[in-house]
XYZ file of C-alpha atoms in Angstrom:
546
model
C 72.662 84.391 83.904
C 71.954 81.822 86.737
C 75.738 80.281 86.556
C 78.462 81.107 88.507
C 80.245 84.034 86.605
C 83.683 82.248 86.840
C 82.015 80.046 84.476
C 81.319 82.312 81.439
C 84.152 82.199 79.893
C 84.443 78.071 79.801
C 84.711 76.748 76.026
C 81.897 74.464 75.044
C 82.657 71.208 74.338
C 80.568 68.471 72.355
C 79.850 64.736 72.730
C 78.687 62.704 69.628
C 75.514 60.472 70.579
C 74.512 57.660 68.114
C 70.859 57.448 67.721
C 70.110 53.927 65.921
C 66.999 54.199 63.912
C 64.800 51.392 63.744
C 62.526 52.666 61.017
C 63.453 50.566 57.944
C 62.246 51.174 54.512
C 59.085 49.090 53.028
C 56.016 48.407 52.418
C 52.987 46.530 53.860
C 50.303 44.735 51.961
C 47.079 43.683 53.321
C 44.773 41.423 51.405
C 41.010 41.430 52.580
C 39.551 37.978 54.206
C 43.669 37.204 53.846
C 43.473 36.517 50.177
C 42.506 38.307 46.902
C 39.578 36.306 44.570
C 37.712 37.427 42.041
C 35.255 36.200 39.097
C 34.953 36.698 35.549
C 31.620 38.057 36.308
C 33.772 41.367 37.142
C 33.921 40.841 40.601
C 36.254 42.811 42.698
C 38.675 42.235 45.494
C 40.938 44.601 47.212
C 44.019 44.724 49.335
C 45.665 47.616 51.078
C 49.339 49.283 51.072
C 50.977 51.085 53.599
C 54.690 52.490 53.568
C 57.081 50.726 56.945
C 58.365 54.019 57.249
C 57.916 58.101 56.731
C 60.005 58.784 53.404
C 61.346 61.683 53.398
C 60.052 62.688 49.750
C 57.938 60.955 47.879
C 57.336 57.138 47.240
C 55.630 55.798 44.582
C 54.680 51.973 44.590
C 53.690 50.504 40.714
C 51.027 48.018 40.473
C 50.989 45.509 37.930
C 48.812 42.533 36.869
C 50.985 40.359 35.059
C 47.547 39.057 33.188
C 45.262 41.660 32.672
C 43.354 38.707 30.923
C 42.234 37.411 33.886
C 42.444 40.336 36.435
C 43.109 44.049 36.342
C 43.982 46.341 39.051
C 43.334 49.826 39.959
C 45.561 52.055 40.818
C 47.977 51.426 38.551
C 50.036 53.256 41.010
C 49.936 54.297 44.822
C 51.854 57.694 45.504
C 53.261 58.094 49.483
C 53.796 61.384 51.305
C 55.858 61.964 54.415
C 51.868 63.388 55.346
C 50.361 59.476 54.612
C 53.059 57.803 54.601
C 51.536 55.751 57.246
C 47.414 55.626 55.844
C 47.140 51.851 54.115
C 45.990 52.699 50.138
C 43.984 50.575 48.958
C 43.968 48.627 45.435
C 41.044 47.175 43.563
C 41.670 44.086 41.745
C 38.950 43.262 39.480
C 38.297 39.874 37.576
C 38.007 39.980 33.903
C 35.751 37.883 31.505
C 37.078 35.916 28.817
C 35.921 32.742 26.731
C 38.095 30.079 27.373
C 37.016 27.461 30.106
C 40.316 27.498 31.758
C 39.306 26.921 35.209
C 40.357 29.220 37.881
C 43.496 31.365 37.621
C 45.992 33.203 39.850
C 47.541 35.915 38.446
C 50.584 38.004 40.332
C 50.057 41.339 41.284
C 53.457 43.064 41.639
C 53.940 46.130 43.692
C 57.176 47.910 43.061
C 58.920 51.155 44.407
C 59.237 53.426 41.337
C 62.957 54.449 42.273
C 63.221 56.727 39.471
C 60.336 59.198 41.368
C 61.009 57.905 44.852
C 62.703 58.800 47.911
C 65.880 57.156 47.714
C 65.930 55.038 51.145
C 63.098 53.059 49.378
C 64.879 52.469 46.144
C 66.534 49.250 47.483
C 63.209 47.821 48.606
C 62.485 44.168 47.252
C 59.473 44.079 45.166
C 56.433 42.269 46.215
C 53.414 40.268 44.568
C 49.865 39.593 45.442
C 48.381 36.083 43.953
C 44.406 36.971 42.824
C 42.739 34.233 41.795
C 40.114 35.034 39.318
C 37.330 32.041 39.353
C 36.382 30.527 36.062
C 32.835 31.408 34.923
C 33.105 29.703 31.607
C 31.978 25.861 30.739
C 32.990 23.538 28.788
C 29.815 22.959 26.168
C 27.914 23.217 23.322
C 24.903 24.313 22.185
C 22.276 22.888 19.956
C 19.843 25.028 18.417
C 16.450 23.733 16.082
C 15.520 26.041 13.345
C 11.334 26.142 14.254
C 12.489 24.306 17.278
C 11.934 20.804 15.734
C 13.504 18.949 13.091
C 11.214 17.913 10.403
C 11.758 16.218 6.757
C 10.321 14.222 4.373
C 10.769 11.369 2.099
C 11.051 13.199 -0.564
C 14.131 14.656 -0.029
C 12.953 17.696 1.802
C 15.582 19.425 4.253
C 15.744 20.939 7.821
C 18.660 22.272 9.940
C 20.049 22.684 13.269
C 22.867 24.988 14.260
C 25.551 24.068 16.872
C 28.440 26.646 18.835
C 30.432 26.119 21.455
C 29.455 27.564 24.794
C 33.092 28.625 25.694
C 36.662 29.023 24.085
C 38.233 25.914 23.476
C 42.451 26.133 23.759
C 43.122 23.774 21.140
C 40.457 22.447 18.589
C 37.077 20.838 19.177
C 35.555 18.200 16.484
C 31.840 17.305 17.008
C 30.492 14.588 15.380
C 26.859 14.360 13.776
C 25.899 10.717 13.102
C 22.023 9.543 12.570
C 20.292 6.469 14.191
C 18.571 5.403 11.017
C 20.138 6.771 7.524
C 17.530 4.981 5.769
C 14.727 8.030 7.205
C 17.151 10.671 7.377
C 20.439 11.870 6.721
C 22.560 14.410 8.088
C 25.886 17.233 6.629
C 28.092 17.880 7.510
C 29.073 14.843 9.606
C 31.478 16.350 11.889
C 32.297 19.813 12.743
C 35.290 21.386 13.637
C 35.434 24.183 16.350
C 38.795 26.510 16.573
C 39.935 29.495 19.539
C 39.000 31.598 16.888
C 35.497 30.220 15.479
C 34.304 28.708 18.709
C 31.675 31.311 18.995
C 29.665 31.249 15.215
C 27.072 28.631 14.910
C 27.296 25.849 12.455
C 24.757 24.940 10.559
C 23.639 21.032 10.145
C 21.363 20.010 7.515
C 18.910 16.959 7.632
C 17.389 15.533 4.510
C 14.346 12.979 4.222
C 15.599 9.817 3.102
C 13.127 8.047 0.496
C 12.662 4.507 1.529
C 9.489 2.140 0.110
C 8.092 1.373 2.833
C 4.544 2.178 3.595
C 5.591 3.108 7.605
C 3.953 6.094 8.010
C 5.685 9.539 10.372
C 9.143 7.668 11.497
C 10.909 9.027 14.044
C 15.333 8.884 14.220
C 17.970 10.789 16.545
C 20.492 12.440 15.349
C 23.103 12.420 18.229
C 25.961 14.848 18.559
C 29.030 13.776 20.125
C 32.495 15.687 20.915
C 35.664 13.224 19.452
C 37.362 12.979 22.364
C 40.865 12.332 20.684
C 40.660 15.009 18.456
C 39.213 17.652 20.994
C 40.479 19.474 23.424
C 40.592 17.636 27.180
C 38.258 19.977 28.849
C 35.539 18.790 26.143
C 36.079 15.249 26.727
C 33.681 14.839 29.353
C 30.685 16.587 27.730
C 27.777 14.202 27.645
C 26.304 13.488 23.605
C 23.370 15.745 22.687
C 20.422 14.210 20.698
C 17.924 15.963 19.033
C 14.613 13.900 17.297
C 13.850 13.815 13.181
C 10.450 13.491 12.063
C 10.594 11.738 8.773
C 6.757 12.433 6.845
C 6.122 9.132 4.963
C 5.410 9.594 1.137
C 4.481 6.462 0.908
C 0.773 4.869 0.960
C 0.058 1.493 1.669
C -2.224 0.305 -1.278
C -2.116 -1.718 -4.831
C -2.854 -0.650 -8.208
C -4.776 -2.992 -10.478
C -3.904 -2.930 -14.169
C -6.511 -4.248 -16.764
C -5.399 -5.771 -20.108
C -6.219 -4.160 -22.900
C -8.444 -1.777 -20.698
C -11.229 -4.549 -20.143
C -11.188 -8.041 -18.750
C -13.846 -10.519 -21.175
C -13.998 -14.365 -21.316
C -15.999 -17.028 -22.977
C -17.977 -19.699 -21.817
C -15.671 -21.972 -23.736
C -13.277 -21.446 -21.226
C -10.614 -18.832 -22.782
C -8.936 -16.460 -20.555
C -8.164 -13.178 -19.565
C -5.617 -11.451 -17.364
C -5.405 -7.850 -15.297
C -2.515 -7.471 -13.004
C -2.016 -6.543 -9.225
C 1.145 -4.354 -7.890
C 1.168 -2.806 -4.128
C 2.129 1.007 -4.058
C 4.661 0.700 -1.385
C 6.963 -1.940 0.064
C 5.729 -3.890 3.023
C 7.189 -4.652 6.631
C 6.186 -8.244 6.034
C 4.459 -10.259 3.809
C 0.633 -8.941 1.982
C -1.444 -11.307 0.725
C -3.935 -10.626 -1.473
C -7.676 -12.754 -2.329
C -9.348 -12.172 -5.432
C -12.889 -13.544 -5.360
C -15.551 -13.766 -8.488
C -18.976 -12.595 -7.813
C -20.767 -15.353 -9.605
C -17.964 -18.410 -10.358
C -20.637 -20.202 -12.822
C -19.652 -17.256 -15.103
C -15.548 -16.304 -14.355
C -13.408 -18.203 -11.779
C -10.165 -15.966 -10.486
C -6.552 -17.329 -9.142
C -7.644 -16.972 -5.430
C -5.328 -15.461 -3.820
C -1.654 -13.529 -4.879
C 1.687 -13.126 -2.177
C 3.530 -10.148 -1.950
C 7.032 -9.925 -0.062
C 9.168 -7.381 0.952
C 11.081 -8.565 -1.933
C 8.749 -8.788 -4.922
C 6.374 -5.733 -3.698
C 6.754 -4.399 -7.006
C 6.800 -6.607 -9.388
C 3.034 -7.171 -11.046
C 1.661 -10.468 -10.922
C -1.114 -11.499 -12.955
C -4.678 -13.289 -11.901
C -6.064 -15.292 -14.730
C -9.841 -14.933 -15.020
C -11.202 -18.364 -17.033
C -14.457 -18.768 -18.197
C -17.093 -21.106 -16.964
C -19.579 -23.086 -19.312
C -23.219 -23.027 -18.617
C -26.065 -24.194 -20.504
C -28.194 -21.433 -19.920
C -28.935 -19.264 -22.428
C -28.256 -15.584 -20.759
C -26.354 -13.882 -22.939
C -23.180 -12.035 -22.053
C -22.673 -11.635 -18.110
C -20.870 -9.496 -16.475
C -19.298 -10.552 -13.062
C -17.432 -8.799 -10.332
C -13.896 -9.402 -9.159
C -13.296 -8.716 -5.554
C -9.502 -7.486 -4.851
C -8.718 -7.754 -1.126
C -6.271 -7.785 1.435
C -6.595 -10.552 3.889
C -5.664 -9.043 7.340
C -4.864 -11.709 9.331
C -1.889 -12.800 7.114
C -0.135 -9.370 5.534
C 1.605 -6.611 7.268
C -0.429 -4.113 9.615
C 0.249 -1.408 7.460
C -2.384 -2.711 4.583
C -5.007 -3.837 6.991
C -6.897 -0.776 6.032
C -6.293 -0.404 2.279
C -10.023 -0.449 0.767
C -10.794 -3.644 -1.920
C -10.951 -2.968 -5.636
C -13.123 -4.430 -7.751
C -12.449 -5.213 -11.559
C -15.745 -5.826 -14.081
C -15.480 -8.687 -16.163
C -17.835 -10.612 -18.790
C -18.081 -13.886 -20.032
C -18.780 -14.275 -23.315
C -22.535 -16.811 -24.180
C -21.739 -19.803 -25.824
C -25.167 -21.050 -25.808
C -27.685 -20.563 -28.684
C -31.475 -20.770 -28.594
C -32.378 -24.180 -30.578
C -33.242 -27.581 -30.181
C -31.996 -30.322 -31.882
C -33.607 -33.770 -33.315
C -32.382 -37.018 -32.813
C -33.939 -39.928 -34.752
C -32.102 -43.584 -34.637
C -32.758 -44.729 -38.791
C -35.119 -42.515 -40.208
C -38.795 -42.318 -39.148
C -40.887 -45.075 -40.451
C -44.369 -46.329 -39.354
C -47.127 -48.513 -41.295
C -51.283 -47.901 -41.505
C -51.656 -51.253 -39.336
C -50.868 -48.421 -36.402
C -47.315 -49.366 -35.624
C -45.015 -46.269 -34.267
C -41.398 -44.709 -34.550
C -40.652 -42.292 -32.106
C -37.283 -39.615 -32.564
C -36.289 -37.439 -30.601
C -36.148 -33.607 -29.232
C -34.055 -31.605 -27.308
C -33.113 -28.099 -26.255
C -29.738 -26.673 -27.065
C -29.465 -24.036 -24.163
C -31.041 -23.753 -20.986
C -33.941 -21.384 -20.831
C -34.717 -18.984 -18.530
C -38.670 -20.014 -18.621
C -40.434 -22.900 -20.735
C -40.389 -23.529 -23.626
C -43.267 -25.766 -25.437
C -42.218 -27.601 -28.414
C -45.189 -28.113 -31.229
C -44.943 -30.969 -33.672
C -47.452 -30.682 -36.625
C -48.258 -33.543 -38.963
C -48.802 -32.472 -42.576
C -50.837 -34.934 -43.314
C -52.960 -36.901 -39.918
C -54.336 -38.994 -43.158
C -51.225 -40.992 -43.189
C -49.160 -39.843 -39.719
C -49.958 -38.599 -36.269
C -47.375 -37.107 -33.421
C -47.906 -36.355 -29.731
C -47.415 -32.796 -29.699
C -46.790 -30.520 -27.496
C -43.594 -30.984 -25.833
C -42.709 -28.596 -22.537
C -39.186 -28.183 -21.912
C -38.480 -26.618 -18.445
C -35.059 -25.030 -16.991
C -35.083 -27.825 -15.133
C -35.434 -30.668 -18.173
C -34.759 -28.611 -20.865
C -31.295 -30.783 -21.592
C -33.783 -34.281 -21.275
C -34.293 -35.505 -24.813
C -37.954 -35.859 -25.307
C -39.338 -38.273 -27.351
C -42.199 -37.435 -30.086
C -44.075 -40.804 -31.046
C -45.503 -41.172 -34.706
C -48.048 -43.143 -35.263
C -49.061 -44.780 -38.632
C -52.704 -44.169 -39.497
C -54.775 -46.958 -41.555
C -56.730 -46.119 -44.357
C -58.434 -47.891 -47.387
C -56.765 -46.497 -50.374
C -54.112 -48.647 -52.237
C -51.834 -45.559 -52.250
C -48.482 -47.002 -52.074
C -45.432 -45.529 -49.183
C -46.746 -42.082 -48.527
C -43.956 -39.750 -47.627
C -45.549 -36.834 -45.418
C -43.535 -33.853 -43.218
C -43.389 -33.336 -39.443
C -42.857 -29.963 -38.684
C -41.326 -28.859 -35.229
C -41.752 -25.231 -34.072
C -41.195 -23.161 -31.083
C -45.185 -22.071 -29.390
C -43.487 -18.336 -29.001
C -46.764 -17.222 -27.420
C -45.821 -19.368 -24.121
C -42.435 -19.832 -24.479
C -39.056 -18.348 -23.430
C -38.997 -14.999 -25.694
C -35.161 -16.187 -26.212
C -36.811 -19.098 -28.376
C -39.168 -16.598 -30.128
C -36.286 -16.638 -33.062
C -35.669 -20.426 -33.727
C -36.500 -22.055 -37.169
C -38.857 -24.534 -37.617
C -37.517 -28.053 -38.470
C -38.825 -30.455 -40.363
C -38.681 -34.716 -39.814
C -39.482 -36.729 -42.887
C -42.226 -39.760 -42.300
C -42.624 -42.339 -44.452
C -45.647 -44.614 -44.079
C -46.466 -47.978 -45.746
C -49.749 -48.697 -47.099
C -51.288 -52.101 -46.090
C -53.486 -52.126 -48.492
C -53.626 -54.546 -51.563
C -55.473 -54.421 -54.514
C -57.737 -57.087 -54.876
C -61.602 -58.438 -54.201
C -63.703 -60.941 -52.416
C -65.805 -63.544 -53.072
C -68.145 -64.614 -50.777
C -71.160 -67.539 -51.154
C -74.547 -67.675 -49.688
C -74.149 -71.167 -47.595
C -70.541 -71.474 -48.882
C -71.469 -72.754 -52.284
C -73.558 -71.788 -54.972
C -76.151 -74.346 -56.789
C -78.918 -74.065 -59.123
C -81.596 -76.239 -60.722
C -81.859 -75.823 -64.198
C -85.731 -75.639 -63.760
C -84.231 -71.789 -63.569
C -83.513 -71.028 -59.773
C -81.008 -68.623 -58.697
C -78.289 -68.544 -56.211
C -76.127 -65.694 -55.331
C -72.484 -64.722 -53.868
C -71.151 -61.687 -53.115
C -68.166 -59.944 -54.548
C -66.430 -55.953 -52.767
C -63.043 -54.898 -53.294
C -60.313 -55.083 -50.764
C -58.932 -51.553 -51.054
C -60.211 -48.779 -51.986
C -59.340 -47.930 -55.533
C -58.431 -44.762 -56.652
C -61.371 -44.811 -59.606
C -63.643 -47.132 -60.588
C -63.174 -50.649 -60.704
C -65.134 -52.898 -63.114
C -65.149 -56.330 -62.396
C -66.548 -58.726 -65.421
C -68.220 -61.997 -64.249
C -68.683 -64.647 -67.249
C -69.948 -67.898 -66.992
C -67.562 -70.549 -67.847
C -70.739 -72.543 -69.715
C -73.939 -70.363 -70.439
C -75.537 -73.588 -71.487
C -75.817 -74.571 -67.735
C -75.508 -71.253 -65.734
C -76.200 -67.325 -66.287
C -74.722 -65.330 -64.378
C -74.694 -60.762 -63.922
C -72.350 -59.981 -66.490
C -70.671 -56.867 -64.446
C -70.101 -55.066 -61.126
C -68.835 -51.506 -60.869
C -67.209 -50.388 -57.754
C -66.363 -46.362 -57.054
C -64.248 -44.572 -54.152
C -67.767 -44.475 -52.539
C -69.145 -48.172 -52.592
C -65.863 -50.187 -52.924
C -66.115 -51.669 -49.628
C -70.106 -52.546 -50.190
C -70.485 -56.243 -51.043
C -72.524 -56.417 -54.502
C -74.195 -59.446 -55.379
């Protein structure tokens, strides 16, 4: 229409132009911050996808965590359009919790053209991977847990526990050990536990038990530490530093003695028998206890003074021997007071305050109320007055005096001092009694007459009140002689036989124990007379007659 008309009728004719296309099949991944991270806390991270090129049907790009362990991603796949072929997709990578402390991992994330529903250009694209590393939130450890929150036991063999777990998954096994720092306050089982992959997670249980001991130590406290065995735990364990946890131990023990008497009673005499009781501590010292036993009055009992106790012989019973003491006085049975005592300054702390015992004992009297009389050959004395003496003593000591009184049964012929006082203070000084003999006229011969010693109970020690009398025998020779005397006026006697007198005098020398006639005859009547007889009584025998 606007070309020359000659030209109509021309035949077209073609040129072939090559066009060379520089679009090229792919894919184009963008990672956020220029790398993907995430945490097992199920934090996310995403990157973005975009197609090189318009398809011209659809492409569809896979994604695929090759641990979905560790990470996950989202889309699983990303679908193209020749409409958004060119608007980046984005994928969400997320990080995903497990148990095990494995430290930080990278998984691949692989994108790949799903040439099966995708436009054929992209079928010979390469595949391509994304490294997300997902960050560890998971330690290595273990956890100790206290049932009441302490650990508490006895000596009696009560029990407590404590549980242990593992804070994370171990990859191969984990052995704990449980070991105690004194065995001899408690004890602890299992001694070791054993942690797998696939019991890491359940507690275990430990069980502490009071361990009886003698000792008087009162609350003692031990650790119980708990280790991991490096050599037969898994390496990411090795490191963990030992956990301790304390252990009351409750003593049962009391620091004391018991005192066993013999027989139930402890008695003595004064003659110096004995008598045991026996001392044993309750509980085994730190060190060594010693032990003073003191009498309350040692003129009654006297005690072994003091016993030793070890560590060693603790419990073996040792005996204190409780002797009697003679006295003199006369106090019938006593009973005394045995003082069991620690002695602080030389035994182990623990029995400082132990309170002292005290065990009655009583000594038997010996002494008996009585005196006793001591004469050297007899007691002899004569009527010209001479003496004997013998003499008294008490047997026992009195408490007050005691006054002696020695009767003569017959002053005619014998007489005694009398009263003797004995004190507590001379009672055990022999006292002597002197006899005396006592003259008189009578031609009587040895007179034999009593002495009779008796307790004054009135003012005496009432302990006396009971003694017998006693009796001394006295003999006492007469001096007298039967006979008479002649005595003459001027010493001689003359007459005159113009009938004058003379006269002497004739008495007896002793009295007699009737009359006495005396005859008087002259020897020649032719030269003298003389009174033919003189009678002498009891009365007159000691008047001169003439």
């Amino acid at each position: 229409a606007i070309t020359d008309d000659n030209f109509d009728s021309v035949a077209d004719q073609t040129v072939s132009v090559t066009t060379t296309d520089d679009d090229v099949a792919g894919f184009t991944i963008a990672e956020t911050g220029g790398s993907t991270e995430v945490n097992e806390s199920s934090t996310t991270d995403t990157f973005t996808v975009v197609l090189d090129a318009q398809p011209d049907s659809d492409v569809v790009v896979t994604v695929t965590s090759e641990d979905t362990g560790e990470t996950t991603v989202s889309p699983a796949s990303l679908t193209f359009t020749s409409a958004n072929w060119d608007t980046p997709q984005t994928v969400t990578a997320t990080g995903i919790n497990d148990s095990v402390d494995d430290g930080s991992q990278v998984t691949s994330v692989t994108l790949i053209i799903d040439d099966a529903i995708s436009d054929n250009n992209f079928d010979s694209v390469a595949d391509q991977t994304v490294s997300v590393t997902t960050t560890d939130n998971d330690t290595a450890g273990f956890t100790v847990i206290e049932s009441g929150g302490s650990t508490s036991v006895s000596e009696d063999g009560t029990t407590d526990t404590f549980t242990v777990v593992l804070n994370s998954e171990p990859i191969s096994d984990v052995v704990i050990a449980i070991t105690s720092s004194d065995s001899d306050e408690s004890t602890v089982s299992p001694s070791s536990l054993t942690f797998t992959s696939a019991n890491w997670d359940i507690s275990q249980t430990v069980t502490v038990t009071g361990a009886e001991d003698d000792y008087a130590d009162g609350t003692q406290s031990s650790t119980v530490t708990i280790s991991v065995v490096d050599l037969s735990s898994d390496d990411s364990f090795d490191s963990l530093e030992n956990q301790t946890i304390s252990v009351t131990t409750a003593d049962n023990d009391v620091a004391g003695f018991t005192i066993a008497v013999t027989d139930g009673s402890t008695s003595v005499s004064e003659d110096g028998s004995t008598d045991t009781f026996t001392v044993v501590l309750d509980a085994q010292p730190a060190s060594d206890v010693v032990i003073s036993i003191t009498s309350s009055d040692t003129g009654e009992a006297t005690v072994t003074s003091t016993l030793t106790f070890t560590s060693a012989n603790w419990d073996t019973a040792q005996a204190v021997t409780v002797t009697g003491v003679d006295d003199s006085l006369l106090d019938g049975t006593q009973t005394s007071a045995f003082t069991i005592s620690v002695v602080d300054g030389n035994s182990s702390d623990e029995f400082d305050a132990v309170n002292d015992q005290t065990v009655s004992g009583t000594t038997l009297d010996d002494d008996a109320a009585g005196f006793t009389i001591t004469e050297i050959s007899g007691t002899s004395v004569n009527e010209s007055g001479t003496t004997d003496t013998f003499t008294i003593v008490l047997d026992a000591q009195p408490t007050d005096d005691v006054v002696v009184a020695i009767a003569s049964s017959d002053t005619g012929e014998a007489t005694v001092n009398s009263p003797l006082t004995f004190t507590s203070a001379n009672w055990d000084t022999p006292q002597a009694v002197t006899v005396t003999g006592v003259d008189d006229d009578i031609i009587d011969g040895t007179i034999t007459s009593t002495l009779t010693i008796s307790i004054v109970d009135a003012v005496s020690d009432d302990s006396f009140d009971a003694v017998s009398d006693q009796t001394v025998s006295v003999t006492t020779t007469d001096d007298d002689v039967a006979g008479f005397t002649i005595v003459e006026s001027s010493g001689s006697t003359i007459v005159d036989e113009s009938g004058t007198t003379d006269t002497f005098t004739v008495v007896l020398d002793a009295e007699p124990a009737s009359d006495v006639v005396l005859t008087i005859a002259s020897g020649d009547t032719g030269e003298a007379t003389v009174t033919s007889t003189l009678t002498f009584t009891s009365a007159n025998w000691d008047t001169a007659q003439t």
